[in-house]
Amino acid sequence: MGWSKERLEEVARTRLGGAKLIVVANREPYIHRYKNGEVEWIRPAGGLTTALDPVMQACGGVWVAHGSGDADRAVTDMSGRVGVPPDDPNYVLRRVWLSKDDEEGYYYGTANSMLWPLCHQVFARPVFDPKHWETYRRVNETFAQAVLEEAEGGPALVFVQDYHFALLPRLLKAARPDLVTAQFWHIPWPGPEKFLVCPWAKELLDGMLGNDLLGFHTQHDCNNFLDTVDRALECRIDRERFAVQRAGQSTTVRPFPISVDPALAQEYLGNNWEDRATALRKKHRLGDRPLIVGVDRVDYTKGIPERLQAVDRLLHKHPELKGQFHFVQVGAPSRTHIPAYRDLTEEVNALAEKINWEHGTEDWQPVVFLNEHHGPEDIFVLYRAAAGCIVSSLHDGMNLVAKEFVTARDDERGVLVLSQFTGAARELPDAVLVNPFDVEEMADGLYASLTMSGLEQERRMRRMRSQVDDHNIYRWAGMLLSEVGKRVPDPVPVSVSATEAEAEEPEPVAAPTARERRQEQRIARETYLTAMYLASAGV
Ligand code: F6P
């Protein structure tokens, strides 16, 4: 049976029993802001909120997040609560208020100037600032307080998101050992050599081991995490069950590749997408030329300058393509308070201008850079209207743009050019896979997106769509809930669907390394000696 919203609802009911679901994520799923004196709401850019909002709509509960919009306070109650989605509320958003100093040290500092470059293979130097770290600690405590208030008086499953809250699970367990805690780490986990340069590595790891379940996108990330823990902390690692035992607590570490809700594509496209595509083309002077699109936050992990260089190379290699297509880059402004992000925006603007100056004509500009926030309604129209979509991340935990593009293509056309360094590349081998550091290969990928035969496009797209349909966001959440639900006390009797979910659990596969084998032998020896001791003591 496939995974749907209804099936997830059923699994949530059986697996959670009476426990309340509390999601904690820095980013809120809906932001209220003032526009021309009126309050409006928007959905922020970024994969996490896109992925989790449908899950919350299916399961209900509370989402605890930083209230970041300038009109956020205007619509919440005294405790910072508001029903969402704003047009048809079915779960609660609890906003936590942070000062400018908090944001500086916790979000811009530790989370995005230290952990972000530390976890991505992008050759950006992490910033280790003790003041930022202090603030990160304090903000994790602030969120712990909000979660404890929400969980008061009953059992709860707290599902923590991402690298903003590495310390939160331990804080929660210390205050309420009965809470069940799970965390999903949405970005890659590096090898131990890289992670352990962090002066606060042990504290971060200890915080994360406050979880009952810890999820990453890939088995590779899980293995890196276990190797890091193994090097840094006194603990027992069970490589067979992929669990860490420490101070009487056990944390299961498993891969759960995140995904999207394929049904949303139809919702965003509606039945007038063609009219909206025509309007977009007119607005940006795109004529009826084929489009290659890129959709990202402007972030240095996304490889945006690299793909612009590939456009330039493509035009040098194939001058016959001049005037024949547009490359449209939607670049949502992101973390612009951090100098590296500001510099990147300037770099992208300068590159786009240079390419347009060199190759463009009076009535044709190859690159169109849309450096502003766009809602999913516009983005899906672009996906649907494009000849191809390029995702050239230098390193990416998953990348949901790749999966969204596929869900938008009910015509079974369109070419996905995809970096081999994304989690998505493991699930979508039918994309044109490229090394984003190799400008020649990227230019050839772009060429393929403009020239691939219809039959070949259809063959590839059909397989990719079937993969994303089956491995959708409801499956991701269902698998996670099934796993962590085992720790929720007194669940109501397990239904057929929940049992099926369990039967479907993917077994992590990883051949043991020599060190793992040595460790297994050591554990077996210890187990044997303990058994001998107990036998001789007559126990
Ligand atoms: O993928 C990592 C992540 O932080 C997600 O949590 C989020 O979807 C995305 O990047 C956007 O980042 P931010 O919330 O900082 O805008």
mmCIF file of N, CA, C and O in Angstrom, residues 305-373:
data_model
loop_
_atom_site.group_PDB
_atom_site.id
_atom_site.type_symbol
_atom_site.label_atom_id
_atom_site.label_comp_id
_atom_site.label_asym_id
_atom_site.label_seq_id
_atom_site.Cartn_x
_atom_site.Cartn_y
_atom_site.Cartn_z
ATOM 1 N N PRO A 305 27.231 30.227 -8.482
ATOM 2 C CA PRO A 305 28.241 30.738 -9.415
ATOM 3 C C PRO A 305 28.733 29.640 -10.361
ATOM 4 O O PRO A 305 28.951 29.884 -11.555
ATOM 5 N N GLU A 306 28.856 28.425 -9.850
ATOM 6 C CA GLU A 306 29.331 27.317 -10.690
ATOM 7 C C GLU A 306 28.378 27.076 -11.855
ATOM 8 O O GLU A 306 28.792 26.833 -12.988
ATOM 9 N N ARG A 307 27.061 27.163 -11.591
ATOM 10 C CA ARG A 307 26.142 26.899 -12.703
ATOM 11 C C ARG A 307 26.116 28.078 -13.678
ATOM 12 O O ARG A 307 25.930 27.872 -14.883
ATOM 13 N N LEU A 308 26.373 29.292 -13.192
ATOM 14 C CA LEU A 308 26.441 30.421 -14.129
ATOM 15 C C LEU A 308 27.680 30.284 -15.028
ATOM 16 O O LEU A 308 27.621 30.556 -16.228
ATOM 17 N N GLN A 309 28.781 29.829 -14.399
ATOM 18 C CA GLN A 309 29.964 29.595 -15.235
ATOM 19 C C GLN A 309 29.674 28.533 -16.291
ATOM 20 O O GLN A 309 30.173 28.593 -17.417
ATOM 21 N N ALA A 310 28.838 27.560 -15.924
ATOM 22 C CA ALA A 310 28.484 26.515 -16.898
ATOM 23 C C ALA A 310 27.642 27.096 -18.034
ATOM 24 O O ALA A 310 27.782 26.681 -19.195
ATOM 25 N N VAL A 311 26.774 28.074 -17.723
ATOM 26 C CA VAL A 311 25.978 28.712 -18.780
ATOM 27 C C VAL A 311 26.931 29.432 -19.746
ATOM 28 O O VAL A 311 26.814 29.332 -20.980
ATOM 29 N N ASP A 312 27.913 30.131 -19.160
ATOM 30 C CA ASP A 312 28.892 30.844 -19.968
ATOM 31 C C ASP A 312 29.645 29.858 -20.874
ATOM 32 O O ASP A 312 29.800 30.067 -22.076
ATOM 33 N N ARG A 313 30.070 28.749 -20.282
ATOM 34 C CA ARG A 313 30.830 27.733 -21.035
ATOM 35 C C ARG A 313 29.957 27.146 -22.152
ATOM 36 O O ARG A 313 30.422 26.925 -23.263
ATOM 37 N N LEU A 314 28.681 26.910 -21.817
ATOM 38 C CA LEU A 314 27.746 26.350 -22.806
ATOM 39 C C LEU A 314 27.660 27.268 -24.030
ATOM 40 O O LEU A 314 27.693 26.802 -25.177
ATOM 41 N N LEU A 315 27.600 28.565 -23.771
ATOM 42 C CA LEU A 315 27.460 29.511 -24.889
ATOM 43 C C LEU A 315 28.748 29.615 -25.702
ATOM 44 O O LEU A 315 28.706 29.910 -26.898
ATOM 45 N N HIS A 316 29.899 29.374 -25.042
ATOM 46 C CA HIS A 316 31.154 29.341 -25.800
ATOM 47 C C HIS A 316 31.251 28.065 -26.626
ATOM 48 O O HIS A 316 31.687 28.074 -27.767
ATOM 49 N N LYS A 317 30.814 26.957 -26.035
ATOM 50 C CA LYS A 317 30.913 25.667 -26.739
ATOM 51 C C LYS A 317 29.903 25.557 -27.868
ATOM 52 O O LYS A 317 30.144 24.900 -28.864
ATOM 53 N N HIS A 318 28.730 26.168 -27.651
ATOM 54 C CA HIS A 318 27.643 26.028 -28.639
ATOM 55 C C HIS A 318 27.088 27.404 -28.975
ATOM 56 O O HIS A 318 25.964 27.753 -28.567
ATOM 57 N N PRO A 319 27.841 28.190 -29.743
ATOM 58 C CA PRO A 319 27.349 29.547 -30.051
ATOM 59 C C PRO A 319 26.018 29.534 -30.796
ATOM 60 O O PRO A 319 25.276 30.514 -30.762
ATOM 61 N N GLU A 320 25.703 28.393 -31.418
ATOM 62 C CA GLU A 320 24.404 28.301 -32.125
ATOM 63 C C GLU A 320 23.223 28.416 -31.151
ATOM 64 O O GLU A 320 22.087 28.651 -31.569
ATOM 65 N N LEU A 321 23.496 28.269 -29.843
ATOM 66 C CA LEU A 321 22.401 28.357 -28.855
ATOM 67 C C LEU A 321 22.089 29.794 -28.452
ATOM 68 O O LEU A 321 21.132 30.039 -27.714
ATOM 69 N N LYS A 322 22.916 30.731 -28.924
ATOM 70 C CA LYS A 322 22.660 32.136 -28.556
ATOM 71 C C LYS A 322 21.268 32.547 -29.048
ATOM 72 O O LYS A 322 20.895 32.273 -30.181
ATOM 73 N N GLY A 323 20.542 33.167 -28.168
ATOM 74 C CA GLY A 323 19.187 33.614 -28.534
ATOM 75 C C GLY A 323 18.154 32.506 -28.470
ATOM 76 O O GLY A 323 16.985 32.733 -28.775
ATOM 77 N N GLN A 324 18.594 31.291 -28.076
ATOM 78 C CA GLN A 324 17.686 30.139 -28.174
ATOM 79 C C GLN A 324 17.098 29.671 -26.840
ATOM 80 O O GLN A 324 16.296 28.759 -26.815
ATOM 81 N N PHE A 325 17.552 30.207 -25.724
ATOM 82 C CA PHE A 325 17.025 29.765 -24.422
ATOM 83 C C PHE A 325 17.288 30.855 -23.379
ATOM 84 O O PHE A 325 18.033 31.805 -23.620
ATOM 85 N N HIS A 326 16.678 30.698 -22.204
ATOM 86 C CA HIS A 326 17.011 31.552 -21.058
ATOM 87 C C HIS A 326 17.351 30.666 -19.869
ATOM 88 O O HIS A 326 16.739 29.603 -19.684
ATOM 89 N N PHE A 327 18.286 31.122 -19.081
ATOM 90 C CA PHE A 327 18.531 30.479 -17.795
ATOM 91 C C PHE A 327 17.917 31.380 -16.724
ATOM 92 O O PHE A 327 18.356 32.525 -16.545
ATOM 93 N N VAL A 328 16.892 30.875 -16.021
ATOM 94 C CA VAL A 328 16.201 31.676 -15.006
ATOM 95 C C VAL A 328 16.588 31.170 -13.619
ATOM 96 O O VAL A 328 16.307 30.018 -13.269
ATOM 97 N N GLN A 329 17.256 31.997 -12.863
ATOM 98 C CA GLN A 329 17.651 31.631 -11.501
ATOM 99 C C GLN A 329 16.772 32.370 -10.496
ATOM 100 O O GLN A 329 16.840 33.594 -10.383
ATOM 101 N N VAL A 330 15.927 31.593 -9.775
ATOM 102 C CA VAL A 330 15.206 32.181 -8.655
ATOM 103 C C VAL A 330 16.117 32.051 -7.440
ATOM 104 O O VAL A 330 16.517 30.949 -7.063
ATOM 105 N N GLY A 331 16.483 33.182 -6.851
ATOM 106 C CA GLY A 331 17.409 33.147 -5.717
ATOM 107 C C GLY A 331 16.806 33.879 -4.535
ATOM 108 O O GLY A 331 16.905 35.107 -4.436
ATOM 109 N N ALA A 332 16.170 33.124 -3.638
ATOM 110 C CA ALA A 332 15.553 33.770 -2.467
ATOM 111 C C ALA A 332 16.650 34.293 -1.555
ATOM 112 O O ALA A 332 17.571 33.541 -1.206
ATOM 113 N N PRO A 333 16.585 35.565 -1.154
ATOM 114 C CA PRO A 333 17.596 36.093 -0.229
ATOM 115 C C PRO A 333 17.600 35.259 1.052
ATOM 116 O O PRO A 333 16.544 34.866 1.539
ATOM 117 N N SER A 334 18.794 34.976 1.569
ATOM 118 C CA SER A 334 18.888 34.109 2.738
ATOM 119 C C SER A 334 20.056 34.556 3.609
ATOM 120 O O SER A 334 21.134 34.856 3.089
ATOM 121 N N ARG A 335 19.854 34.612 4.917
ATOM 122 C CA ARG A 335 20.921 34.860 5.900
ATOM 123 C C ARG A 335 21.817 36.039 5.498
ATOM 124 O O ARG A 335 23.044 35.994 5.645
ATOM 125 N N THR A 336 21.212 37.078 4.957
ATOM 126 C CA THR A 336 21.973 38.178 4.348
ATOM 127 C C THR A 336 22.764 38.994 5.375
ATOM 128 O O THR A 336 23.581 39.831 4.998
ATOM 129 N N HIS A 337 22.501 38.728 6.655
ATOM 130 C CA HIS A 337 23.259 39.405 7.702
ATOM 131 C C HIS A 337 24.700 38.856 7.777
ATOM 132 O O HIS A 337 25.588 39.483 8.352
ATOM 133 N N ILE A 338 24.926 37.677 7.201
ATOM 134 C CA ILE A 338 26.264 37.058 7.245
ATOM 135 C C ILE A 338 27.052 37.510 6.010
ATOM 136 O O ILE A 338 26.570 37.378 4.881
ATOM 137 N N PRO A 339 28.275 38.054 6.215
ATOM 138 C CA PRO A 339 29.028 38.607 5.078
ATOM 139 C C PRO A 339 29.178 37.633 3.911
ATOM 140 O O PRO A 339 29.030 38.024 2.752
ATOM 141 N N ALA A 340 29.418 36.351 4.192
ATOM 142 C CA ALA A 340 29.623 35.391 3.082
ATOM 143 C C ALA A 340 28.385 35.328 2.187
ATOM 144 O O ALA A 340 28.497 35.121 0.967
ATOM 145 N N TYR A 341 27.199 35.494 2.772
ATOM 146 C CA TYR A 341 25.959 35.434 1.983
ATOM 147 C C TYR A 341 25.767 36.722 1.180
ATOM 148 O O TYR A 341 25.324 36.700 0.036
ATOM 149 N N ARG A 342 26.119 37.857 1.816
ATOM 150 C CA ARG A 342 26.009 39.142 1.091
ATOM 151 C C ARG A 342 26.961 39.142 -0.096
ATOM 152 O O ARG A 342 26.610 39.515 -1.206
ATOM 153 N N ASP A 343 28.209 38.672 0.167
ATOM 154 C CA ASP A 343 29.214 38.633 -0.906
ATOM 155 C C ASP A 343 28.737 37.759 -2.056
ATOM 156 O O ASP A 343 28.959 38.058 -3.224
ATOM 157 N N LEU A 344 28.093 36.644 -1.689
ATOM 158 C CA LEU A 344 27.637 35.714 -2.728
ATOM 159 C C LEU A 344 26.590 36.381 -3.619
ATOM 160 O O LEU A 344 26.621 36.224 -4.851
ATOM 161 N N THR A 345 25.663 37.120 -3.009
ATOM 162 C CA THR A 345 24.634 37.798 -3.817
ATOM 163 C C THR A 345 25.306 38.741 -4.810
ATOM 164 O O THR A 345 24.940 38.790 -5.994
ATOM 165 N N GLU A 346 26.314 39.455 -4.326
ATOM 166 C CA GLU A 346 27.037 40.375 -5.225
ATOM 167 C C GLU A 346 27.731 39.616 -6.336
ATOM 168 O O GLU A 346 27.700 40.001 -7.499
ATOM 169 N N GLU A 347 28.345 38.480 -5.956
ATOM 170 C CA GLU A 347 29.063 37.679 -6.951
ATOM 171 C C GLU A 347 28.112 37.167 -8.038
ATOM 172 O O GLU A 347 28.423 37.221 -9.230
ATOM 173 N N VAL A 348 26.929 36.695 -7.604
ATOM 174 C CA VAL A 348 25.967 36.168 -8.578
ATOM 175 C C VAL A 348 25.472 37.288 -9.490
ATOM 176 O O VAL A 348 25.397 37.114 -10.727
ATOM 177 N N ASN A 349 25.171 38.451 -8.905
ATOM 178 C CA ASN A 349 24.730 39.582 -9.721
ATOM 179 C C ASN A 349 25.787 39.957 -10.746
ATOM 180 O O ASN A 349 25.484 40.179 -11.934
ATOM 181 N N ALA A 350 27.052 40.008 -10.286
ATOM 182 C CA ALA A 350 28.138 40.415 -11.175
ATOM 183 C C ALA A 350 28.330 39.396 -12.300
ATOM 184 O O ALA A 350 28.518 39.765 -13.470
ATOM 185 N N LEU A 351 28.248 38.107 -11.949
ATOM 186 C CA LEU A 351 28.430 37.068 -12.967
ATOM 187 C C LEU A 351 27.319 37.112 -14.021
ATOM 188 O O LEU A 351 27.570 37.002 -15.221
ATOM 189 N N ALA A 352 26.067 37.289 -13.504
ATOM 190 C CA ALA A 352 24.924 37.339 -14.433
ATOM 191 C C ALA A 352 25.110 38.509 -15.393
ATOM 192 O O ALA A 352 24.914 38.381 -16.616
ATOM 193 N N GLU A 353 25.539 39.632 -14.842
ATOM 194 C CA GLU A 353 25.722 40.822 -15.664
ATOM 195 C C GLU A 353 26.824 40.598 -16.713
ATOM 196 O O GLU A 353 26.679 40.938 -17.891
ATOM 197 N N LYS A 354 27.900 39.968 -16.280
ATOM 198 C CA LYS A 354 29.034 39.724 -17.191
ATOM 199 C C LYS A 354 28.609 38.810 -18.357
ATOM 200 O O LYS A 354 28.917 39.076 -19.520
ATOM 201 N N ILE A 355 27.879 37.747 -18.010
ATOM 202 C CA ILE A 355 27.452 36.797 -19.050
ATOM 203 C C ILE A 355 26.484 37.490 -20.018
ATOM 204 O O ILE A 355 26.581 37.340 -21.243
ATOM 205 N N ASN A 356 25.558 38.262 -19.458
ATOM 206 C CA ASN A 356 24.582 38.951 -20.318
ATOM 207 C C ASN A 356 25.272 39.980 -21.210
ATOM 208 O O ASN A 356 24.903 40.164 -22.374
ATOM 209 N N TRP A 357 26.287 40.641 -20.667
ATOM 210 C CA TRP A 357 27.015 41.647 -21.443
ATOM 211 C C TRP A 357 27.785 40.983 -22.580
ATOM 212 O O TRP A 357 27.776 41.432 -23.721
ATOM 213 N N GLU A 358 28.396 39.828 -22.242
ATOM 214 C CA GLU A 358 29.241 39.171 -23.251
ATOM 215 C C GLU A 358 28.427 38.484 -24.346
ATOM 216 O O GLU A 358 28.763 38.561 -25.520
ATOM 217 N N HIS A 359 27.339 37.788 -23.937
ATOM 218 C CA HIS A 359 26.625 36.969 -24.926
ATOM 219 C C HIS A 359 25.291 37.567 -25.371
ATOM 220 O O HIS A 359 24.764 37.165 -26.398
ATOM 221 N N GLY A 360 24.749 38.494 -24.564
ATOM 222 C CA GLY A 360 23.391 38.970 -24.843
ATOM 223 C C GLY A 360 23.305 39.906 -26.033
ATOM 224 O O GLY A 360 24.315 40.385 -26.555
ATOM 225 N N THR A 361 22.091 40.145 -26.448
ATOM 226 C CA THR A 361 21.841 41.107 -27.518
ATOM 227 C C THR A 361 20.789 42.081 -27.001
ATOM 228 O O THR A 361 20.339 41.962 -25.870
ATOM 229 N N GLU A 362 20.383 42.987 -27.875
ATOM 230 C CA GLU A 362 19.409 43.981 -27.431
ATOM 231 C C GLU A 362 18.095 43.354 -26.963
ATOM 232 O O GLU A 362 17.486 43.784 -26.000
ATOM 233 N N ASP A 363 17.684 42.285 -27.659
ATOM 234 C CA ASP A 363 16.403 41.686 -27.265
ATOM 235 C C ASP A 363 16.540 40.277 -26.691
ATOM 236 O O ASP A 363 15.586 39.514 -26.648
ATOM 237 N N TRP A 364 17.751 39.929 -26.242
ATOM 238 C CA TRP A 364 17.900 38.609 -25.595
ATOM 239 C C TRP A 364 18.974 38.643 -24.509
ATOM 240 O O TRP A 364 20.115 39.022 -24.772
ATOM 241 N N GLN A 365 18.577 38.279 -23.296
ATOM 242 C CA GLN A 365 19.516 38.170 -22.184
ATOM 243 C C GLN A 365 19.535 36.708 -21.743
ATOM 244 O O GLN A 365 18.481 36.182 -21.347
ATOM 245 N N PRO A 366 20.686 36.053 -21.804
ATOM 246 C CA PRO A 366 20.669 34.620 -21.437
ATOM 247 C C PRO A 366 20.295 34.366 -19.976
ATOM 248 O O PRO A 366 19.582 33.424 -19.677
ATOM 249 N N VAL A 367 20.772 35.237 -19.054
ATOM 250 C CA VAL A 367 20.546 34.969 -17.624
ATOM 251 C C VAL A 367 19.528 35.941 -17.035
ATOM 252 O O VAL A 367 19.663 37.153 -17.186
ATOM 253 N N VAL A 368 18.538 35.376 -16.359
ATOM 254 C CA VAL A 368 17.571 36.209 -15.633
ATOM 255 C C VAL A 368 17.680 35.814 -14.161
ATOM 256 O O VAL A 368 17.390 34.663 -13.796
ATOM 257 N N PHE A 369 18.154 36.748 -13.345
ATOM 258 C CA PHE A 369 18.349 36.452 -11.912
ATOM 259 C C PHE A 369 17.237 37.137 -11.122
ATOM 260 O O PHE A 369 17.186 38.363 -11.059
ATOM 261 N N LEU A 370 16.353 36.334 -10.517
ATOM 262 C CA LEU A 370 15.226 36.881 -9.762
ATOM 263 C C LEU A 370 15.551 36.780 -8.271
ATOM 264 O O LEU A 370 15.270 35.767 -7.625
ATOM 265 N N ASN A 371 16.186 37.824 -7.767
ATOM 266 C CA ASN A 371 16.710 37.792 -6.396
ATOM 267 C C ASN A 371 15.665 38.260 -5.383
ATOM 268 O O ASN A 371 15.869 39.233 -4.683
ATOM 269 N N GLU A 372 14.537 37.544 -5.348
ATOM 270 C CA GLU A 372 13.512 37.883 -4.346
ATOM 271 C C GLU A 372 12.705 36.647 -4.004
ATOM 272 O O GLU A 372 12.761 35.642 -4.729
ATOM 273 N N HIS A 373 11.988 36.745 -2.901
ATOM 274 C CA HIS A 373 11.193 35.607 -2.455
ATOM 275 C C HIS A 373 10.044 35.336 -3.434
ATOM 276 O O HIS A 373 9.349 36.249 -3.839
#
